[in-house]
Amino acid sequence: MEKTERIGGLVFKEIDPQARSAVAAELPAGKRKGIYCYVFSNNTFYIGKSKDMVVRHGQHLHEYKDRPDMRGVAIARALFASLPAKTGKQELDDIETDMIRWAERQGWELQNRAKTNRPGDGGDIKVLLDSSAVFRLPWDRAKRSNACVPAKLGRSTQSQVKRHDKLKALPYWSELRALLRRYVAETIQEPAHTAGTLWSASALPGGREGAPPLVCISCGVLESLVVYREGDGVGGFLNCKRPAEDKLPFPKVWGSDKDQYKASKDVIRRYFYSLDELERLLENERLLNWCWRLNIEMMWKSGNPNVRALNPRLVRDLLGKSIYGNV
């Protein structure tokens, strides 16, 4: 008799997770579009969508076999909820999102990255960037560290060197650089080790409307801190997000701008209009915690940022002489 159970409003059928051929036998053609849920042996979960579960399951089996963080972890249960063949792409995506939100409300520890509001909600997230070091992305900023081996950033192009030199020629560069260094140290986990893979910095990036940008620091695919010219000085904004444990009233002085990013929801944008104002913001522990919260989420979700925008020379400068020496 077929074993089914209702989860989050959908009826799921349990399928044999061990082989793609077994899934093909249990899911006939025309019944392979829908939502699936993996329950892993380490009590974590993954929720996904697929137009063809047989193909998707085979892809997952291959992926998990080669992932270092999945060593010793098996798919204990595989559940699949079939949807009508006429279900469109957007509807399928919306149903997946609803299931992920439902699972989060139940307290499930999800391995999903792209749609989870707080990935790894049950505790700190473990990350393996390469074979040399495993480190954590802690939700608590007090646990931040910078002890892992610095990343190899490669050589800067002639254009990148010129852009960095233009920044260094600004009369207020020393003051601005000190504030940018503070931001990186206070709001990015293992900044020397994760530079170029989980966060990046670009000098004089193009393509923006309005005031010419000077520096953009991004975590994952989302811009975290942008500095642009403001008259004879600078202005810009910080993106941040309220930590779940912060129950205090929202500070009116922070403004009320909310940006709707595909990569993360409920992002708060805090503008500044001078170096003095940026300095005051970076002295606010609560705001730093909010910046940390967003950056940790994006470092987990997004993987590699836009490497082409990375300016190795600028990043070395922001990390300081103690790590990379003179720039």
Short mmCIF file of C-alpha atoms in Angstrom, two decimals:
data_model
loop_
_atom_site.label_atom_id
_atom_site.label_comp_id
_atom_site.label_asym_id
_atom_site.label_seq_id
_atom_site.Cartn_x
_atom_site.Cartn_y
_atom_site.Cartn_z
CA MET A 1 0.00 0.00 0.00
CA GLU A 2 1.33 3.44 -0.94
CA LYS A 3 2.55 5.43 2.06
CA THR A 4 1.51 9.09 2.04
CA GLU A 5 1.36 11.94 4.55
CA ARG A 6 0.11 15.52 4.51
CA ILE A 7 2.80 18.14 5.14
CA GLY A 8 2.20 21.87 4.89
CA GLY A 9 -0.99 21.43 2.86
CA LEU A 10 0.47 18.99 0.29
CA VAL A 11 0.16 15.22 0.14
CA PHE A 12 3.59 13.62 -0.07
CA LYS A 13 4.41 10.11 -1.17
CA GLU A 14 7.46 8.42 0.35
CA ILE A 15 9.87 7.12 -2.27
CA ASP A 16 13.02 5.03 -2.07
CA PRO A 17 15.91 7.53 -1.85
CA GLN A 18 18.76 5.15 -2.62
CA ALA A 19 18.73 4.99 -6.41
CA ARG A 20 17.43 6.98 -9.37
CA SER A 21 16.09 3.80 -10.96
CA ALA A 22 13.90 3.16 -7.92
CA VAL A 23 12.44 6.66 -8.13
CA ALA A 24 11.69 6.16 -11.82
CA ALA A 25 9.77 2.98 -11.00
CA GLU A 26 7.71 4.69 -8.31
CA LEU A 27 6.93 7.88 -10.25
CA PRO A 28 5.33 7.23 -13.64
CA ALA A 29 5.70 9.67 -16.52
CA GLY A 30 3.32 12.59 -16.12
CA LYS A 31 3.55 12.40 -12.31
CA ARG A 32 7.10 13.69 -11.87
CA LYS A 33 6.48 17.44 -11.53
CA GLY A 34 6.12 18.71 -7.99
CA ILE A 35 7.68 19.46 -4.61
CA TYR A 36 10.11 17.18 -2.80
CA CYS A 37 11.46 17.01 0.72
CA TYR A 38 14.62 15.22 1.83
CA VAL A 39 15.10 14.25 5.46
CA PHE A 40 18.79 13.67 6.18
CA SER A 41 20.41 11.40 8.72
CA ASN A 42 21.73 14.45 10.62
CA ASN A 43 18.14 15.69 11.20
CA THR A 44 18.30 18.46 8.61
CA PHE A 45 15.90 18.96 5.70
CA TYR A 46 15.90 20.16 2.12
CA ILE A 47 12.80 21.30 0.21
CA GLY A 48 12.88 21.74 -3.55
CA LYS A 49 10.85 21.81 -6.73
CA SER A 50 11.31 19.89 -9.96
CA LYS A 51 9.78 19.48 -13.39
CA ASP A 52 11.13 15.90 -13.43
CA MET A 53 11.87 14.37 -10.03
CA VAL A 54 13.69 11.40 -11.55
CA VAL A 55 16.26 13.69 -13.18
CA ARG A 56 16.48 15.99 -10.15
CA HIS A 57 17.00 13.12 -7.72
CA GLY A 58 19.86 11.79 -9.85
CA GLN A 59 21.47 15.24 -9.83
CA HIS A 60 21.22 15.42 -6.04
CA LEU A 61 22.74 11.98 -5.56
CA HIS A 62 25.73 13.00 -7.68
CA GLU A 63 26.05 16.36 -5.90
CA TYR A 64 25.89 14.94 -2.37
CA LYS A 65 28.48 12.29 -3.19
CA ASP A 66 31.08 14.98 -3.93
CA ARG A 67 30.19 17.56 -1.28
CA PRO A 68 32.60 17.55 1.70
CA ASP A 69 29.90 18.74 4.12
CA MET A 70 27.75 15.72 3.19
CA ARG A 71 30.32 13.09 4.06
CA GLY A 72 28.70 10.55 6.35
CA VAL A 73 25.26 12.14 5.78
CA ALA A 74 22.60 10.13 3.97
CA ILE A 75 19.09 10.82 2.70
CA ALA A 76 17.08 9.02 5.36
CA ARG A 77 13.70 9.75 3.75
CA ALA A 78 12.60 11.17 0.39
CA LEU A 79 9.09 12.58 0.04
CA PHE A 80 7.44 13.81 -3.15
CA ALA A 81 4.19 15.68 -3.76
CA SER A 82 3.09 15.39 -7.38
CA LEU A 83 1.48 18.44 -9.00
CA PRO A 84 -0.56 18.61 -12.21
CA ALA A 85 1.49 18.66 -15.41
CA LYS A 86 -0.11 22.01 -16.33
CA THR A 87 1.39 23.70 -13.23
CA GLY A 88 3.36 26.69 -14.53
CA LYS A 89 6.88 27.71 -13.62
CA GLN A 90 5.81 30.63 -11.41
CA GLU A 91 3.14 28.60 -9.62
CA LEU A 92 5.64 25.81 -8.97
CA ASP A 93 8.10 28.34 -7.57
CA ASP A 94 5.43 29.93 -5.34
CA ILE A 95 4.39 26.55 -3.92
CA GLU A 96 8.02 25.74 -3.13
CA THR A 97 8.40 29.11 -1.36
CA ASP A 98 5.25 28.48 0.70
CA MET A 99 6.55 25.06 1.74
CA ILE A 100 9.89 26.52 2.82
CA ARG A 101 8.15 29.22 4.86
CA TRP A 102 5.91 26.58 6.46
CA ALA A 103 8.93 24.43 7.37
CA GLU A 104 10.71 27.44 8.91
CA ARG A 105 7.69 28.11 11.12
CA GLN A 106 7.85 24.52 12.34
CA GLY A 107 11.47 25.01 13.38
CA TRP A 108 12.94 22.65 10.77
CA GLU A 109 16.67 23.09 10.19
CA LEU A 110 16.80 23.57 6.43
CA GLN A 111 19.78 23.17 4.14
CA ASN A 112 18.11 25.46 1.59
CA ARG A 113 20.03 28.62 0.82
CA ALA A 114 18.16 30.72 -1.70
CA LYS A 115 14.76 31.12 -0.03
CA THR A 116 15.28 30.60 3.67
CA ASN A 117 14.83 33.68 5.83
CA ARG A 118 17.43 32.59 8.33
CA PRO A 119 19.41 29.60 7.01
CA GLY A 120 20.87 27.34 9.66
CA ASP A 121 18.38 28.75 12.15
CA GLY A 122 19.12 26.02 14.66
CA GLY A 123 22.64 27.29 15.20
CA ASP A 124 25.80 28.61 13.62
CA ILE A 125 26.41 27.62 10.00
CA LYS A 126 29.48 25.55 9.18
CA VAL A 127 31.22 26.45 5.92
CA LEU A 128 33.95 24.67 3.99
CA LEU A 129 35.57 26.96 1.41
CA ASP A 130 38.37 24.59 0.51
CA SER A 131 40.12 21.52 1.91
CA SER A 132 42.21 23.56 4.37
CA ALA A 133 39.72 25.04 6.79
CA VAL A 134 36.20 24.67 8.13
CA PHE A 135 34.82 27.73 9.88
CA ARG A 136 31.51 29.01 11.15
CA LEU A 137 29.16 31.79 10.12
CA PRO A 138 27.75 32.68 13.55
CA TRP A 139 24.55 34.67 13.92
CA ASP A 140 26.00 36.27 17.06
CA ARG A 141 28.43 39.04 16.06
CA ALA A 142 30.27 38.55 19.35
CA LYS A 143 31.54 35.26 17.91
CA ARG A 144 33.20 36.87 14.89
CA SER A 145 36.76 35.81 14.12
CA ASN A 146 39.60 36.43 11.69
CA ALA A 147 41.98 33.55 12.38
CA CYS A 148 41.89 31.46 9.19
CA VAL A 149 44.51 31.59 6.45
CA PRO A 150 44.12 34.71 4.25
CA ALA A 151 42.81 34.11 0.75
CA LYS A 152 45.02 34.39 -2.32
CA LEU A 153 43.48 37.25 -4.24
CA GLY A 154 45.55 37.18 -7.40
CA ARG A 155 47.08 40.06 -9.32
CA SER A 156 45.27 43.31 -10.00
CA THR A 157 44.84 44.43 -13.58
CA GLN A 158 46.23 47.76 -14.75
CA SER A 159 42.70 49.18 -14.69
CA GLN A 160 42.20 48.02 -11.09
CA VAL A 161 45.50 49.56 -10.03
CA LYS A 162 44.51 52.89 -11.63
CA ARG A 163 41.12 52.84 -9.94
CA HIS A 164 42.70 52.16 -6.57
CA ASP A 165 45.26 54.91 -7.15
CA LYS A 166 42.43 57.37 -7.86
CA LEU A 167 40.88 56.50 -4.52
CA LYS A 168 44.21 56.95 -2.75
CA ALA A 169 44.54 60.41 -4.33
CA LEU A 170 41.31 61.64 -2.70
CA PRO A 171 42.06 64.16 0.08
CA TYR A 172 39.86 62.22 2.52
CA TRP A 173 40.99 58.70 1.54
CA SER A 174 42.87 57.96 4.78
CA GLU A 175 39.79 58.77 6.85
CA LEU A 176 37.44 56.89 4.53
CA ARG A 177 39.75 53.86 4.41
CA ALA A 178 39.86 53.70 8.21
CA LEU A 179 36.04 53.60 8.32
CA LEU A 180 35.85 50.96 5.57
CA ARG A 181 38.40 48.84 7.44
CA ARG A 182 36.28 49.12 10.57
CA TYR A 183 33.15 48.10 8.66
CA VAL A 184 34.86 45.02 7.20
CA ALA A 185 36.33 43.97 10.56
CA GLU A 186 33.05 44.48 12.43
CA THR A 187 30.47 43.06 10.01
CA ILE A 188 32.14 40.30 7.94
CA GLN A 189 33.13 36.91 9.32
CA GLU A 190 36.72 35.82 8.64
CA PRO A 191 37.17 38.72 6.19
CA ALA A 192 40.73 37.81 5.17
CA HIS A 193 39.81 34.16 4.51
CA THR A 194 36.51 34.83 2.71
CA ALA A 195 37.66 37.76 0.56
CA GLY A 196 36.98 37.09 -3.11
CA THR A 197 34.74 34.11 -2.42
CA LEU A 198 32.02 35.32 -0.04
CA TRP A 199 32.57 39.07 -0.15
CA SER A 200 34.19 41.57 -2.49
CA ALA A 201 35.06 45.24 -2.80
CA SER A 202 35.23 47.29 -5.97
CA ALA A 203 36.82 50.68 -6.61
CA LEU A 204 35.02 53.28 -8.75
CA PRO A 205 32.47 50.77 -10.09
CA GLY A 206 30.49 51.92 -13.09
CA GLY A 207 26.94 51.42 -14.25
CA ARG A 208 25.07 53.31 -11.50
CA GLU A 209 22.81 56.30 -11.99
CA GLY A 210 23.14 59.48 -9.97
CA ALA A 211 26.22 60.29 -7.89
CA PRO A 212 29.40 58.53 -9.10
CA PRO A 213 30.20 55.63 -6.77
CA LEU A 214 33.60 55.42 -5.14
CA VAL A 215 33.53 52.06 -3.34
CA CYS A 216 31.09 49.17 -3.20
CA ILE A 217 31.42 46.34 -0.67
CA SER A 218 29.21 43.31 -1.36
CA CYS A 219 28.49 40.13 0.55
CA GLY A 220 27.43 37.39 -1.79
CA VAL A 221 25.37 39.02 -4.53
CA LEU A 222 24.03 41.87 -2.42
CA GLU A 223 25.65 45.28 -1.97
CA SER A 224 26.31 45.90 1.73
CA LEU A 225 27.99 49.31 1.82
CA VAL A 226 28.12 51.82 -1.03
CA VAL A 227 30.08 55.09 -0.88
CA TYR A 228 29.62 57.79 -3.52
CA ARG A 229 30.62 61.41 -4.01
CA GLU A 230 28.51 63.94 -2.16
CA GLY A 231 29.69 67.45 -3.09
CA ASP A 232 33.27 67.79 -1.93
CA GLY A 233 32.87 64.83 0.41
CA VAL A 234 31.07 61.50 0.44
CA GLY A 235 27.66 59.98 1.04
CA GLY A 236 26.28 56.50 0.67
CA PHE A 237 24.27 53.82 2.40
CA LEU A 238 24.49 50.69 4.54
CA ASN A 239 22.17 47.75 3.96
CA CYS A 240 21.18 45.81 7.06
CA LYS A 241 18.52 43.52 8.53
CA ARG A 242 16.92 43.16 11.94
CA PRO A 243 18.22 40.12 13.88
CA ALA A 244 15.45 37.81 15.11
CA GLU A 245 16.49 38.29 18.72
CA ASP A 246 16.29 42.12 18.54
CA LYS A 247 12.82 42.92 19.92
CA LEU A 248 13.43 46.62 20.66
CA PRO A 249 11.42 49.28 18.78
CA PHE A 250 12.70 50.25 15.37
CA PRO A 251 14.91 53.37 15.65
CA LYS A 252 13.14 56.20 13.79
CA VAL A 253 16.45 57.93 13.22
CA TRP A 254 17.47 55.04 10.95
CA GLY A 255 14.82 55.98 8.45
CA SER A 256 12.26 53.63 6.97
CA ASP A 257 13.58 52.72 3.55
CA LYS A 258 13.07 49.06 2.73
CA ASP A 259 14.63 47.66 -0.40
CA GLN A 260 13.02 44.73 -2.16
CA TYR A 261 15.88 42.49 -3.20
CA LYS A 262 15.32 39.09 -4.75
CA ALA A 263 18.24 37.75 -2.71
CA SER A 264 16.81 38.77 0.69
CA LYS A 265 13.62 40.31 2.02
CA ASP A 266 13.11 43.01 4.68
CA VAL A 267 16.41 44.73 3.92
CA ILE A 268 16.76 48.14 5.59
CA ARG A 269 18.80 50.85 3.86
CA ARG A 270 20.44 53.47 6.11
CA TYR A 271 21.83 56.50 4.31
CA PHE A 272 24.70 58.73 5.43
CA TYR A 273 25.78 62.08 4.00
CA SER A 274 29.25 62.65 5.41
CA LEU A 275 32.26 60.80 6.79
CA ASP A 276 31.34 62.03 10.28
CA GLU A 277 27.88 60.49 9.96
CA LEU A 278 29.33 57.21 8.69
CA GLU A 279 31.70 57.19 11.66
CA ARG A 280 28.79 57.66 14.08
CA LEU A 281 26.90 54.80 12.43
CA LEU A 282 29.88 52.48 12.79
CA GLU A 283 30.05 53.30 16.50
CA ASN A 284 26.47 52.07 16.97
CA GLU A 285 26.66 48.46 18.17
CA ARG A 286 23.03 47.79 17.39
CA LEU A 287 23.40 48.92 13.79
CA LEU A 288 26.57 46.84 13.42
CA ASN A 289 24.59 43.81 14.61
CA TRP A 290 21.98 44.52 11.93
CA CYS A 291 24.67 44.82 9.25
CA TRP A 292 26.25 41.58 10.46
CA ARG A 293 22.88 39.81 10.30
CA LEU A 294 22.39 40.61 6.61
CA ASN A 295 25.99 39.90 5.67
CA ILE A 296 25.98 36.47 7.33
CA GLU A 297 22.79 35.53 5.49
CA MET A 298 24.20 36.62 2.15
CA MET A 299 27.56 34.92 2.73
CA TRP A 300 25.66 31.67 3.30
CA LYS A 301 23.11 32.03 0.52
CA SER A 302 25.04 33.42 -2.37
CA GLY A 303 28.43 31.75 -2.57
CA ASN A 304 30.77 33.54 -4.95
CA PRO A 305 30.07 37.22 -5.57
CA ASN A 306 30.77 38.86 -8.90
CA VAL A 307 34.48 38.10 -9.08
CA ARG A 308 34.94 40.42 -12.04
CA ALA A 309 34.06 43.39 -9.83
CA LEU A 310 36.60 42.42 -7.16
CA ASN A 311 39.57 44.77 -6.92
CA PRO A 312 42.31 42.70 -5.23
CA ARG A 313 44.43 45.75 -4.46
CA LEU A 314 41.54 47.53 -2.75
CA VAL A 315 40.62 44.43 -0.75
CA ARG A 316 44.21 44.06 0.46
CA ASP A 317 44.18 47.73 1.45
CA LEU A 318 40.95 47.29 3.44
CA LEU A 319 42.30 44.24 5.26
CA GLY A 320 45.40 46.13 6.38
CA LYS A 321 49.17 45.80 6.55
CA SER A 322 49.08 43.13 9.25
CA ILE A 323 47.70 40.68 6.69
CA TYR A 324 49.00 41.76 3.28
CA GLY A 325 51.70 44.31 4.04
CA ASN A 326 52.04 47.51 2.01
CA VAL A 327 49.71 47.90 -0.98
#
